[in-house]
Amino acid sequence: ADDRSGLFGEGLIRTIHPGVFGRLGDLRATIRYQGSLYPSAYLHRATTGPGVRTTFLKGLFLDIDLLAFVEKTEGFGPFLAEELDRFALAADDLAVGPEIDSSFVWDGRDDPIEPMRGGLIVIGSRINPLAAEGAANHPFVNVGTDLRGFIPLTRSISIALRGSGEWSLLDEGDGIPLGERLFGGGNYGFRGFGARLLSPVVFRCLQDFCKDVQVGGRSLVESSLELRFLPPLKQFGVIAFGDLGGASEDLNPFAHGPSVAAGLGARLRIWYLPAAVDLAYRILHEGDVQGIEERPIQVFFRIGEAF
C-alpha cells in the first residue's frame, strides 16, 4: 500500500542544426522530461539547454550538452541522520542546478538491434559542480562506461560480452539526489533482479510491516556473457547467458560481494520486430547463495536491443 503508482515515462523535443560549427559540428537544443518509477519513490526530472555533436568518422562521435535541470522526488524517505551520512542521501526532495553531460561513442556493431560481430564503446559523464541559489547544495560528478564486444563463431552463432559501470565520485554538499543515484537490474542490466532492484538497501518498518528500501548506490557494475544462436532470416533464436553485478554505497561496487545470475532466453522476430523473453535464476546475491525461499527466478520480456 505504500508503493508509488501511476503513469511514468519520458518525452523529448530536440532541434538539430547541422554544420553550425563547420563540417563536423552540429548544434542542437533539447527539452526533456523524465518521470521515473523507482522501487519506493517517484522522480520528476526536467532538463533543457544547448548541445553539440561532433562526428569524427562513421560511428565515432562526441556529444556535449550544457543543461539546466530541476528534479523533484516523491516518497523517497524520510531517513535517519546516520543513513543520510552513510549513503550520501539527500534530505530534501528538490534539486536544481546546471549540468554538463558528455559522451564519447564508437559504434562498430554490424547491427544496432541484434549484433553478431563488432563492438561498442561509450564513455560518459554527468557533472553538476555548482549549487543553485535558493536551493539545496547538490553537486555531483558521475562517470561511466559501457563496453560491448561480439565474436562470431559461425553465421548463426556468436559470443556477446558486455561490461558497464558508473560511479558517483563527489560526496559533498547535501547529498546525492535520487536522479544521480545508481540502481541496477532489469531487462537491460543484471537479470537476477527486477528493474532498479540491484541497490544498497535500508531496512524500514512501518507499524507492523517491514521491508528493504532500495536507496541507490555510488557505484554500480553490470556485466553479461551470452552465447547467441540467431540464424539469419529466421523468426526465432535462442541464447544462454550469465550475468555478474554489484552495487554499493561506496566506490567499490563489490564491497558486499558479487551477485550472479544465469539463464536461457528466446529471441523472436515477429513481423520484423525483435522481441526477447529471458528466464533467469539468481545464484548469488552479495556473495550469498540464494535458496528457493529467496524467490530467485525472474522472467523478463522486452522489445528491442538486448545489448
mmCIF file of C-alpha atoms in Angstrom:
data_model
loop_
_atom_site.group_PDB
_atom_site.id
_atom_site.type_symbol
_atom_site.label_atom_id
_atom_site.label_comp_id
_atom_site.label_asym_id
_atom_site.label_seq_id
_atom_site.Cartn_x
_atom_site.Cartn_y
_atom_site.Cartn_z
ATOM 1 C CA ALA A 1 0.000 0.000 0.000
ATOM 2 C CA ASP A 2 2.997 2.319 0.462
ATOM 3 C CA ASP A 3 4.406 1.761 -3.054
ATOM 4 C CA ARG A 4 4.117 4.549 -5.604
ATOM 5 C CA SER A 5 1.821 4.030 -8.588
ATOM 6 C CA GLY A 6 0.744 5.920 -11.692
ATOM 7 C CA LEU A 7 1.969 6.794 -15.162
ATOM 8 C CA PHE A 8 5.678 7.089 -15.853
ATOM 9 C CA GLY A 9 7.797 7.624 -18.951
ATOM 10 C CA GLU A 10 9.636 10.388 -20.736
ATOM 11 C CA GLY A 11 9.355 12.882 -23.569
ATOM 12 C CA LEU A 12 11.998 14.658 -25.649
ATOM 13 C CA ILE A 13 11.857 17.639 -28.011
ATOM 14 C CA ARG A 14 15.101 18.358 -29.871
ATOM 15 C CA THR A 15 16.043 20.651 -32.724
ATOM 16 C CA ILE A 16 19.189 19.891 -34.737
ATOM 17 C CA HIS A 17 21.101 22.481 -36.765
ATOM 18 C CA PRO A 18 23.733 20.729 -38.954
ATOM 19 C CA GLY A 19 27.041 22.358 -39.763
ATOM 20 C CA VAL A 20 26.813 25.337 -37.398
ATOM 21 C CA PHE A 21 30.375 24.613 -36.213
ATOM 22 C CA GLY A 22 31.707 23.513 -39.572
ATOM 23 C CA ARG A 23 31.560 20.192 -41.373
ATOM 24 C CA LEU A 24 31.903 18.137 -38.198
ATOM 25 C CA GLY A 25 29.913 20.157 -35.673
ATOM 26 C CA ASP A 26 26.094 20.133 -35.278
ATOM 27 C CA LEU A 27 24.261 22.405 -32.824
ATOM 28 C CA ARG A 28 21.182 21.122 -31.023
ATOM 29 C CA ALA A 29 18.704 22.336 -28.418
ATOM 30 C CA THR A 30 16.912 19.938 -26.073
ATOM 31 C CA ILE A 31 13.892 19.959 -23.770
ATOM 32 C CA ARG A 32 13.358 16.702 -21.903
ATOM 33 C CA TYR A 33 11.042 15.403 -19.179
ATOM 34 C CA GLN A 34 11.553 12.107 -17.350
ATOM 35 C CA GLY A 35 9.015 10.594 -14.985
ATOM 36 C CA SER A 36 10.791 7.627 -13.405
ATOM 37 C CA LEU A 37 9.285 4.958 -11.142
ATOM 38 C CA TYR A 38 11.702 3.659 -8.500
ATOM 39 C CA PRO A 39 11.037 0.747 -6.110
ATOM 40 C CA SER A 40 9.810 3.097 -3.378
ATOM 41 C CA ALA A 41 9.748 6.556 -4.975
ATOM 42 C CA TYR A 42 8.745 8.618 -7.997
ATOM 43 C CA LEU A 43 11.056 11.107 -9.702
ATOM 44 C CA HIS A 44 10.160 14.070 -11.906
ATOM 45 C CA ARG A 45 13.172 15.427 -13.805
ATOM 46 C CA ALA A 46 13.317 18.163 -16.455
ATOM 47 C CA THR A 47 16.369 19.364 -18.400
ATOM 48 C CA THR A 48 16.858 21.952 -21.124
ATOM 49 C CA GLY A 49 19.769 23.549 -22.911
ATOM 50 C CA PRO A 50 22.050 23.609 -25.957
ATOM 51 C CA GLY A 51 24.458 20.921 -27.091
ATOM 52 C CA VAL A 52 26.967 19.952 -29.754
ATOM 53 C CA ARG A 53 27.576 16.693 -31.622
ATOM 54 C CA THR A 54 30.928 16.290 -33.339
ATOM 55 C CA THR A 55 31.154 13.416 -35.823
ATOM 56 C CA PHE A 56 34.738 12.362 -36.490
ATOM 57 C CA LEU A 57 34.098 9.266 -38.611
ATOM 58 C CA LYS A 58 31.172 6.961 -39.293
ATOM 59 C CA GLY A 59 30.126 5.596 -35.897
ATOM 60 C CA LEU A 60 32.588 7.805 -33.964
ATOM 61 C CA PHE A 61 31.270 10.952 -32.303
ATOM 62 C CA LEU A 62 31.345 13.203 -29.248
ATOM 63 C CA ASP A 63 28.253 14.715 -27.580
ATOM 64 C CA ILE A 64 28.376 17.637 -25.131
ATOM 65 C CA ASP A 65 25.257 19.276 -23.635
ATOM 66 C CA LEU A 66 25.118 22.272 -21.277
ATOM 67 C CA LEU A 67 21.841 21.920 -19.413
ATOM 68 C CA ALA A 68 19.775 23.349 -16.606
ATOM 69 C CA PHE A 69 17.972 20.720 -14.546
ATOM 70 C CA VAL A 70 15.324 20.507 -11.868
ATOM 71 C CA GLU A 71 14.251 17.281 -10.200
ATOM 72 C CA LYS A 72 11.517 16.634 -7.657
ATOM 73 C CA THR A 73 11.281 13.410 -5.665
ATOM 74 C CA GLU A 74 8.092 11.915 -4.204
ATOM 75 C CA GLY A 75 8.032 9.269 -1.480
ATOM 76 C CA PHE A 76 11.789 8.863 -1.003
ATOM 77 C CA GLY A 77 12.496 8.727 2.723
ATOM 78 C CA PRO A 78 12.498 10.104 5.319
ATOM 79 C CA PHE A 79 15.813 8.682 6.507
ATOM 80 C CA LEU A 80 17.679 8.735 9.809
ATOM 81 C CA ALA A 81 20.705 11.010 10.197
ATOM 82 C CA GLU A 82 23.140 8.085 10.186
ATOM 83 C CA GLU A 83 21.512 6.750 6.995
ATOM 84 C CA LEU A 84 21.833 10.137 5.303
ATOM 85 C CA ASP A 85 25.519 10.189 6.153
ATOM 86 C CA ARG A 86 26.311 6.543 5.322
ATOM 87 C CA PHE A 87 24.591 6.520 1.917
ATOM 88 C CA ALA A 88 25.153 10.216 0.988
ATOM 89 C CA LEU A 89 21.378 10.643 0.703
ATOM 90 C CA ALA A 90 19.683 13.973 0.044
ATOM 91 C CA ALA A 91 17.497 15.031 2.949
ATOM 92 C CA ASP A 92 15.227 17.248 0.821
ATOM 93 C CA ASP A 93 13.210 16.366 -2.277
ATOM 94 C CA LEU A 94 14.214 19.208 -4.647
ATOM 95 C CA ALA A 95 17.450 19.639 -6.598
ATOM 96 C CA VAL A 96 18.156 22.449 -9.081
ATOM 97 C CA GLY A 97 21.312 23.440 -10.908
ATOM 98 C CA PRO A 98 23.474 23.360 -14.023
ATOM 99 C CA GLU A 99 24.535 20.075 -15.577
ATOM 100 C CA ILE A 100 27.187 19.225 -18.150
ATOM 101 C CA ASP A 101 26.616 15.940 -19.978
ATOM 102 C CA SER A 102 29.257 14.478 -22.260
ATOM 103 C CA SER A 103 29.700 11.154 -24.034
ATOM 104 C CA PHE A 104 32.270 9.717 -26.412
ATOM 105 C CA VAL A 105 30.854 6.929 -28.580
ATOM 106 C CA TRP A 106 32.352 4.448 -31.023
ATOM 107 C CA ASP A 107 29.786 2.098 -32.552
ATOM 108 C CA GLY A 108 31.292 -0.620 -34.727
ATOM 109 C CA ARG A 109 28.491 -3.197 -34.433
ATOM 110 C CA ASP A 110 27.211 -4.897 -37.557
ATOM 111 C CA ASP A 111 23.585 -4.386 -36.464
ATOM 112 C CA PRO A 112 22.133 -1.962 -33.888
ATOM 113 C CA ILE A 113 19.325 -4.363 -32.875
ATOM 114 C CA GLU A 114 20.807 -7.874 -32.831
ATOM 115 C CA PRO A 115 24.586 -7.500 -33.304
ATOM 116 C CA MET A 116 26.670 -10.598 -34.001
ATOM 117 C CA ARG A 117 30.085 -9.007 -34.663
ATOM 118 C CA GLY A 118 31.928 -5.763 -33.908
ATOM 119 C CA GLY A 119 31.878 -3.660 -30.756
ATOM 120 C CA LEU A 120 30.648 -0.565 -28.922
ATOM 121 C CA ILE A 121 32.491 1.815 -26.588
ATOM 122 C CA VAL A 122 30.684 4.552 -24.638
ATOM 123 C CA ILE A 123 32.428 6.790 -22.088
ATOM 124 C CA GLY A 124 30.257 9.416 -20.445
ATOM 125 C CA SER A 125 29.893 11.854 -17.561
ATOM 126 C CA ARG A 126 27.213 13.938 -15.835
ATOM 127 C CA ILE A 127 28.505 16.865 -13.766
ATOM 128 C CA ASN A 128 26.884 19.493 -11.557
ATOM 129 C CA PRO A 129 29.823 21.258 -9.912
ATOM 130 C CA LEU A 130 27.779 24.173 -8.537
ATOM 131 C CA ALA A 131 24.909 24.828 -6.174
ATOM 132 C CA ALA A 132 21.979 26.943 -7.386
ATOM 133 C CA GLU A 133 20.899 29.912 -5.293
ATOM 134 C CA GLY A 134 17.833 29.293 -3.183
ATOM 135 C CA ALA A 135 18.119 25.512 -3.478
ATOM 136 C CA ALA A 136 19.931 22.843 -1.554
ATOM 137 C CA ASN A 137 23.551 22.184 -2.401
ATOM 138 C CA HIS A 138 23.604 19.017 -4.557
ATOM 139 C CA PRO A 139 26.804 18.922 -6.612
ATOM 140 C CA PHE A 140 27.567 15.610 -8.302
ATOM 141 C CA VAL A 141 30.164 14.094 -10.608
ATOM 142 C CA ASN A 142 29.042 10.846 -12.251
ATOM 143 C CA VAL A 143 31.270 8.976 -14.709
ATOM 144 C CA GLY A 144 30.525 5.748 -16.502
ATOM 145 C CA THR A 145 31.385 3.426 -19.335
ATOM 146 C CA ASP A 146 29.650 0.793 -21.465
ATOM 147 C CA LEU A 147 31.793 -1.731 -23.353
ATOM 148 C CA ARG A 148 30.376 -4.405 -25.666
ATOM 149 C CA GLY A 149 32.003 -6.929 -27.971
ATOM 150 C CA PHE A 150 30.668 -9.597 -30.327
ATOM 151 C CA ILE A 151 32.738 -12.548 -31.593
ATOM 152 C CA PRO A 152 31.157 -14.514 -34.471
ATOM 153 C CA LEU A 153 31.765 -18.276 -34.493
ATOM 154 C CA THR A 154 29.521 -19.036 -37.489
ATOM 155 C CA ARG A 155 26.860 -17.050 -39.382
ATOM 156 C CA SER A 156 24.323 -18.149 -36.775
ATOM 157 C CA ILE A 157 26.381 -18.370 -33.562
ATOM 158 C CA SER A 158 28.154 -15.562 -31.725
ATOM 159 C CA ILE A 159 29.625 -14.817 -28.304
ATOM 160 C CA ALA A 160 28.473 -11.487 -26.853
ATOM 161 C CA LEU A 161 30.168 -9.712 -23.922
ATOM 162 C CA ARG A 162 29.147 -6.556 -22.094
ATOM 163 C CA GLY A 163 30.588 -4.652 -19.178
ATOM 164 C CA SER A 164 29.120 -1.406 -17.867
ATOM 165 C CA GLY A 165 29.774 0.652 -14.757
ATOM 166 C CA GLU A 166 29.029 4.030 -13.246
ATOM 167 C CA TRP A 167 30.460 5.845 -10.235
ATOM 168 C CA SER A 168 29.212 8.904 -8.355
ATOM 169 C CA LEU A 169 32.511 10.418 -7.267
ATOM 170 C CA LEU A 170 31.501 13.575 -5.397
ATOM 171 C CA ASP A 171 30.224 13.031 -1.860
ATOM 172 C CA GLU A 172 29.801 16.677 -0.888
ATOM 173 C CA GLY A 173 27.070 19.166 -0.042
ATOM 174 C CA ASP A 174 23.610 17.995 0.986
ATOM 175 C CA GLY A 175 23.726 14.524 -0.539
ATOM 176 C CA ILE A 176 23.419 12.897 -3.953
ATOM 177 C CA PRO A 177 19.907 13.395 -5.399
ATOM 178 C CA LEU A 178 17.810 10.423 -6.499
ATOM 179 C CA GLY A 179 18.310 11.013 -10.239
ATOM 180 C CA GLU A 180 22.076 10.586 -9.864
ATOM 181 C CA ARG A 181 21.954 7.572 -7.568
ATOM 182 C CA LEU A 182 22.761 4.210 -9.165
ATOM 183 C CA PHE A 183 20.287 1.342 -9.451
ATOM 184 C CA GLY A 184 20.806 -1.862 -11.468
ATOM 185 C CA GLY A 185 18.796 -4.852 -12.597
ATOM 186 C CA GLY A 186 16.025 -5.378 -15.117
ATOM 187 C CA ASN A 187 15.777 -6.217 -18.812
ATOM 188 C CA TYR A 188 18.881 -4.299 -19.848
ATOM 189 C CA GLY A 189 21.018 -4.817 -16.756
ATOM 190 C CA PHE A 190 21.657 -7.577 -14.224
ATOM 191 C CA ARG A 191 18.892 -10.105 -14.871
ATOM 192 C CA GLY A 192 18.946 -11.534 -11.357
ATOM 193 C CA PHE A 193 16.650 -8.710 -10.167
ATOM 194 C CA GLY A 194 13.807 -6.640 -11.500
ATOM 195 C CA ALA A 195 14.364 -3.072 -12.663
ATOM 196 C CA ARG A 196 16.312 -0.860 -10.195
ATOM 197 C CA LEU A 197 16.358 -3.594 -7.523
ATOM 198 C CA LEU A 198 20.141 -4.134 -7.572
ATOM 199 C CA SER A 199 20.950 -1.491 -4.985
ATOM 200 C CA PRO A 200 22.046 -0.870 -1.404
ATOM 201 C CA VAL A 201 19.060 -1.070 0.945
ATOM 202 C CA VAL A 202 17.786 0.454 4.160
ATOM 203 C CA PHE A 203 15.650 -1.785 6.372
ATOM 204 C CA ARG A 204 12.453 0.103 7.220
ATOM 205 C CA CYS A 205 9.486 -0.815 9.440
ATOM 206 C CA LEU A 206 6.140 0.992 9.225
ATOM 207 C CA GLN A 207 3.759 -0.049 12.004
ATOM 208 C CA ASP A 208 3.898 -3.871 11.823
ATOM 209 C CA PHE A 209 5.160 -4.086 8.198
ATOM 210 C CA CYS A 210 8.909 -4.251 7.444
ATOM 211 C CA LYS A 211 10.733 -4.227 4.119
ATOM 212 C CA ASP A 212 14.004 -3.352 2.399
ATOM 213 C CA VAL A 213 14.036 0.081 0.732
ATOM 214 C CA GLN A 214 16.391 0.413 -2.250
ATOM 215 C CA VAL A 215 18.239 3.717 -1.907
ATOM 216 C CA GLY A 216 20.707 3.546 -4.813
ATOM 217 C CA GLY A 217 24.469 3.428 -4.635
ATOM 218 C CA ARG A 218 27.544 5.426 -5.502
ATOM 219 C CA SER A 219 28.931 2.599 -7.638
ATOM 220 C CA LEU A 220 27.339 0.071 -9.943
ATOM 221 C CA VAL A 221 28.747 -2.623 -12.261
ATOM 222 C CA GLU A 222 26.714 -4.909 -14.527
ATOM 223 C CA SER A 223 28.196 -7.411 -16.981
ATOM 224 C CA SER A 224 26.904 -10.177 -19.231
ATOM 225 C CA LEU A 225 28.216 -13.096 -21.262
ATOM 226 C CA GLU A 226 25.897 -14.589 -23.891
ATOM 227 C CA LEU A 227 26.096 -17.432 -26.374
ATOM 228 C CA ARG A 228 23.733 -16.420 -29.180
ATOM 229 C CA PHE A 229 22.108 -18.637 -31.794
ATOM 230 C CA LEU A 230 20.386 -16.253 -34.227
ATOM 231 C CA PRO A 231 20.037 -17.826 -37.690
ATOM 232 C CA PRO A 232 19.823 -15.230 -40.484
ATOM 233 C CA LEU A 233 16.334 -14.602 -41.907
ATOM 234 C CA LYS A 234 14.686 -16.882 -39.341
ATOM 235 C CA GLN A 235 11.925 -15.857 -36.946
ATOM 236 C CA PHE A 236 13.474 -17.469 -33.892
ATOM 237 C CA GLY A 237 16.697 -17.685 -31.921
ATOM 238 C CA VAL A 238 17.922 -18.796 -28.505
ATOM 239 C CA ILE A 239 20.609 -17.637 -26.087
ATOM 240 C CA ALA A 240 22.307 -18.832 -22.906
ATOM 241 C CA PHE A 241 23.608 -16.140 -20.573
ATOM 242 C CA GLY A 242 25.407 -15.413 -17.337
ATOM 243 C CA ASP A 243 25.248 -12.045 -15.546
ATOM 244 C CA LEU A 244 27.534 -10.561 -12.880
ATOM 245 C CA GLY A 245 26.706 -7.376 -10.977
ATOM 246 C CA GLY A 246 27.284 -5.346 -7.862
ATOM 247 C CA ALA A 247 26.161 -2.075 -6.255
ATOM 248 C CA SER A 248 27.450 -0.310 -3.159
ATOM 249 C CA GLU A 249 27.189 2.887 -1.145
ATOM 250 C CA ASP A 250 30.934 3.484 -1.633
ATOM 251 C CA LEU A 251 33.169 3.421 -4.722
ATOM 252 C CA ASN A 252 33.695 -0.358 -4.671
ATOM 253 C CA PRO A 253 30.600 -1.933 -6.289
ATOM 254 C CA PHE A 254 31.539 -5.355 -4.882
ATOM 255 C CA ALA A 255 32.067 -4.171 -1.313
ATOM 256 C CA HIS A 256 29.275 -6.502 -0.124
ATOM 257 C CA GLY A 257 30.114 -9.319 -2.540
ATOM 258 C CA PRO A 258 29.126 -10.154 -6.127
ATOM 259 C CA SER A 259 25.674 -11.039 -7.441
ATOM 260 C CA VAL A 260 25.447 -13.722 -10.131
ATOM 261 C CA ALA A 261 22.585 -14.954 -12.325
ATOM 262 C CA ALA A 262 22.306 -17.345 -15.265
ATOM 263 C CA GLY A 263 19.583 -18.456 -17.612
ATOM 264 C CA LEU A 264 18.153 -19.100 -21.059
ATOM 265 C CA GLY A 265 16.314 -16.861 -23.464
ATOM 266 C CA ALA A 266 14.223 -16.943 -26.636
ATOM 267 C CA ARG A 267 14.545 -14.369 -29.419
ATOM 268 C CA LEU A 268 11.532 -13.801 -31.673
ATOM 269 C CA ARG A 269 11.455 -11.776 -34.900
ATOM 270 C CA ILE A 270 7.701 -11.372 -35.302
ATOM 271 C CA TRP A 271 6.864 -9.164 -38.285
ATOM 272 C CA TYR A 272 10.487 -7.968 -38.222
ATOM 273 C CA LEU A 273 10.009 -6.721 -34.655
ATOM 274 C CA PRO A 274 12.686 -8.190 -32.335
ATOM 275 C CA ALA A 275 11.317 -9.457 -29.025
ATOM 276 C CA ALA A 276 13.091 -11.265 -26.202
ATOM 277 C CA VAL A 277 11.980 -13.497 -23.323
ATOM 278 C CA ASP A 278 14.606 -14.366 -20.692
ATOM 279 C CA LEU A 279 14.304 -16.803 -17.791
ATOM 280 C CA ALA A 280 16.945 -16.076 -15.134
ATOM 281 C CA TYR A 281 17.941 -17.769 -11.888
ATOM 282 C CA ARG A 282 19.753 -15.629 -9.290
ATOM 283 C CA ILE A 283 22.559 -17.832 -7.979
ATOM 284 C CA LEU A 284 24.282 -15.329 -5.653
ATOM 285 C CA HIS A 285 23.277 -12.055 -4.068
ATOM 286 C CA GLU A 286 26.131 -10.135 -2.455
ATOM 287 C CA GLY A 287 28.046 -13.400 -2.188
ATOM 288 C CA ASP A 288 25.217 -15.363 -0.538
ATOM 289 C CA VAL A 289 23.785 -18.464 -2.244
ATOM 290 C CA GLN A 290 20.089 -17.975 -2.997
ATOM 291 C CA GLY A 291 17.589 -20.615 -1.954
ATOM 292 C CA ILE A 292 14.149 -21.020 -3.433
ATOM 293 C CA GLU A 293 12.669 -19.102 -0.481
ATOM 294 C CA GLU A 294 14.532 -16.027 -1.780
ATOM 295 C CA ARG A 295 12.421 -16.106 -4.970
ATOM 296 C CA PRO A 296 15.457 -16.229 -7.267
ATOM 297 C CA ILE A 297 13.588 -16.896 -10.541
ATOM 298 C CA GLN A 298 12.953 -13.900 -12.786
ATOM 299 C CA VAL A 299 11.170 -13.674 -16.148
ATOM 300 C CA PHE A 300 11.835 -10.729 -18.471
ATOM 301 C CA PHE A 301 10.170 -9.598 -21.691
ATOM 302 C CA ARG A 302 11.330 -6.756 -23.883
ATOM 303 C CA ILE A 303 11.098 -5.385 -27.385
ATOM 304 C CA GLY A 304 14.317 -4.076 -28.935
ATOM 305 C CA GLU A 305 18.036 -4.450 -28.486
ATOM 306 C CA ALA A 306 19.324 -6.866 -25.857
ATOM 307 C CA PHE A 307 22.761 -5.227 -25.754
#
